[in-house]
Amino acid sequence: MPLDKPYKDVPGTTIFDAEQSRRGYALNQFCMSLMKADNRERFKKDERAYLDEWPMTEDQKQAVLARDLNRCIALGGNIYFLAKIGATDGKSFQQMAGSMTGMSEEAYRDMMIGGGRDPKWGRK
């Protein structure tokens, strides 16, 4: 019997629950591997070859290659693990978050300093 998930209807949000965790396990393990300098170097040298060492889906690999972090999240990625990709690319968390919202880093920073998005954002 599937679990009732009343929390699934949060506009603009993918909830990282047990199902998403299972779906993104290999993706998130790949991200954690980037904590080691030698793995970062191997990844930067040949991204596709390094990704092919992991039992990720092709969709997950393509999302990583495209640096489509929103797609990575939809495919089970956790933002705290995905931040390792950004760090490998020399990007701050703020830069990553801005790119995920379609905002510049500065616009994202200003929005967050101003209190973030209105809680009614995306709701009908």
GROMACS .gro file of C-alpha atoms in nm:
model
  124
    1MET     CA    1   0.000   0.000   0.000
    2PRO     CA    2   0.156   0.334  -0.103
    3LEU     CA    3   0.207   0.594   0.162
    4ASP     CA    4  -0.018   0.898   0.170
    5LYS     CA    5   0.201   1.199   0.094
    6PRO     CA    6   0.002   1.514   0.166
    7TYR     CA    7   0.327   1.714   0.162
    8LYS     CA    8   0.382   1.647  -0.210
    9ASP     CA    9   0.181   1.953  -0.315
   10VAL     CA   10   0.427   2.228  -0.221
   11PRO     CA   11   0.450   2.457  -0.526
   12GLY     CA   12   0.793   2.466  -0.684
   13THR     CA   13   0.933   2.213  -0.438
   14THR     CA   14   1.056   1.856  -0.469
   15ILE     CA   15   1.038   1.697  -0.128
   16PHE     CA   16   1.341   1.482  -0.044
   17ASP     CA   17   1.174   1.186   0.122
   18ALA     CA   18   1.267   0.817   0.146
   19GLU     CA   19   1.147   0.753  -0.211
   20GLN     CA   20   1.362   1.037  -0.350
   21SER     CA   21   1.654   0.919  -0.140
   22ARG     CA   22   1.636   0.572  -0.294
   23ARG     CA   23   1.593   0.717  -0.643
   24GLY     CA   24   1.897   0.942  -0.608
   25TYR     CA   25   2.126   0.716  -0.406
   26ALA     CA   26   2.391   0.667  -0.677
   27LEU     CA   27   2.372   1.032  -0.783
   28ASN     CA   28   2.423   1.149  -0.426
   29GLN     CA   29   2.707   0.901  -0.370
   30PHE     CA   30   2.877   1.035  -0.684
   31CYS     CA   31   2.843   1.387  -0.542
   32MET     CA   32   2.994   1.282  -0.211
   33SER     CA   33   3.290   1.129  -0.396
   34LEU     CA   34   3.379   1.484  -0.502
   35MET     CA   35   3.487   1.558  -0.146
   36LYS     CA   36   3.821   1.395  -0.233
   37ALA     CA   37   4.065   1.601  -0.440
   38ASP     CA   38   4.175   1.310  -0.656
   39ASN     CA   39   3.813   1.235  -0.747
   40ARG     CA   40   3.750   1.599  -0.834
   41GLU     CA   41   4.051   1.594  -1.064
   42ARG     CA   42   3.938   1.270  -1.230
   43PHE     CA   43   3.590   1.415  -1.280
   44LYS     CA   44   3.723   1.741  -1.426
   45LYS     CA   45   3.958   1.551  -1.659
   46ASP     CA   46   3.680   1.340  -1.815
   47GLU     CA   47   3.336   1.400  -1.669
   48ARG     CA   48   3.157   1.136  -1.873
   49ALA     CA   49   3.410   0.863  -1.797
   50TYR     CA   50   3.392   0.939  -1.425
   51LEU     CA   51   3.011   0.942  -1.427
   52ASP     CA   52   3.008   0.609  -1.608
   53GLU     CA   53   3.177   0.454  -1.304
   54TRP     CA   54   2.857   0.515  -1.108
   55PRO     CA   55   2.531   0.318  -1.143
   56MET     CA   56   2.334   0.633  -1.218
   57THR     CA   57   2.058   0.654  -1.478
   58GLU     CA   58   2.140   0.815  -1.809
   59ASP     CA   59   1.899   1.099  -1.718
   60GLN     CA   60   2.095   1.162  -1.398
   61LYS     CA   61   2.426   1.165  -1.586
   62GLN     CA   62   2.292   1.403  -1.848
   63ALA     CA   63   2.156   1.636  -1.577
   64VAL     CA   64   2.500   1.645  -1.411
   65LEU     CA   65   2.678   1.709  -1.742
   66ALA     CA   66   2.435   1.994  -1.818
   67ARG     CA   67   2.466   2.121  -1.459
   68ASP     CA   68   2.087   2.120  -1.451
   69LEU     CA   69   2.054   2.111  -1.074
   70ASN     CA   70   1.676   2.138  -1.080
   71ARG     CA   71   1.666   1.823  -1.293
   72CYS     CA   72   1.915   1.655  -1.059
   73ILE     CA   73   1.681   1.728  -0.770
   74ALA     CA   74   1.382   1.590  -0.962
   75LEU     CA   75   1.588   1.274  -1.023
   76GLY     CA   76   1.662   1.220  -0.653
   77GLY     CA   77   1.951   1.454  -0.589
   78ASN     CA   78   1.977   1.628  -0.255
   79ILE     CA   79   2.090   1.990  -0.269
   80TYR     CA   80   2.347   1.939   0.007
   81PHE     CA   81   2.512   1.663  -0.195
   82LEU     CA   82   2.471   1.850  -0.525
   83ALA     CA   83   2.659   2.143  -0.373
   84LYS     CA   84   2.974   1.930  -0.417
   85ILE     CA   85   2.934   1.966  -0.796
   86GLY     CA   86   2.914   2.343  -0.759
   87ALA     CA   87   3.218   2.349  -0.535
   88THR     CA   88   3.408   2.138  -0.789
   89ASP     CA   89   3.317   2.399  -1.051
   90GLY     CA   90   3.431   2.680  -0.820
   91LYS     CA   91   3.078   2.807  -0.756
   92SER     CA   92   2.933   2.920  -0.426
   93PHE     CA   93   2.607   2.784  -0.293
   94GLN     CA   94   2.457   3.128  -0.356
   95GLN     CA   95   2.560   3.113  -0.723
   96MET     CA   96   2.410   2.766  -0.755
   97ALA     CA   97   2.083   2.866  -0.591
   98GLY     CA   98   2.057   3.174  -0.809
   99SER     CA   99   2.100   2.964  -1.122
  100MET     CA  100   1.829   2.726  -1.001
  101THR     CA  101   1.578   3.010  -0.965
  102GLY     CA  102   1.666   3.176  -1.295
  103MET     CA  103   1.802   3.476  -1.107
  104SER     CA  104   2.143   3.630  -1.106
  105GLU     CA  105   2.352   3.569  -0.797
  106GLU     CA  106   2.293   3.930  -0.692
  107ALA     CA  107   1.915   3.915  -0.743
  108TYR     CA  108   1.897   3.589  -0.548
  109ARG     CA  109   2.108   3.735  -0.265
  110ASP     CA  110   1.891   4.047  -0.250
  111MET     CA  111   1.573   3.837  -0.244
  112MET     CA  112   1.706   3.627   0.044
  113ILE     CA  113   1.826   3.931   0.239
  114GLY     CA  114   1.479   4.078   0.186
  115GLY     CA  115   1.318   3.776   0.352
  116GLY     CA  116   1.292   3.529   0.062
  117ARG     CA  117   0.993   3.459  -0.156
  118ASP     CA  118   0.645   3.543  -0.041
  119PRO     CA  119   0.503   3.227   0.123
  120LYS     CA  120   0.208   3.250  -0.116
  121TRP     CA  121   0.443   3.220  -0.418
  122GLY     CA  122   0.322   2.958  -0.664
  123ARG     CA  123  -0.001   2.885  -0.476
  124LYS     CA  124  -0.344   2.927  -0.629
   0.00000   0.00000   0.00000
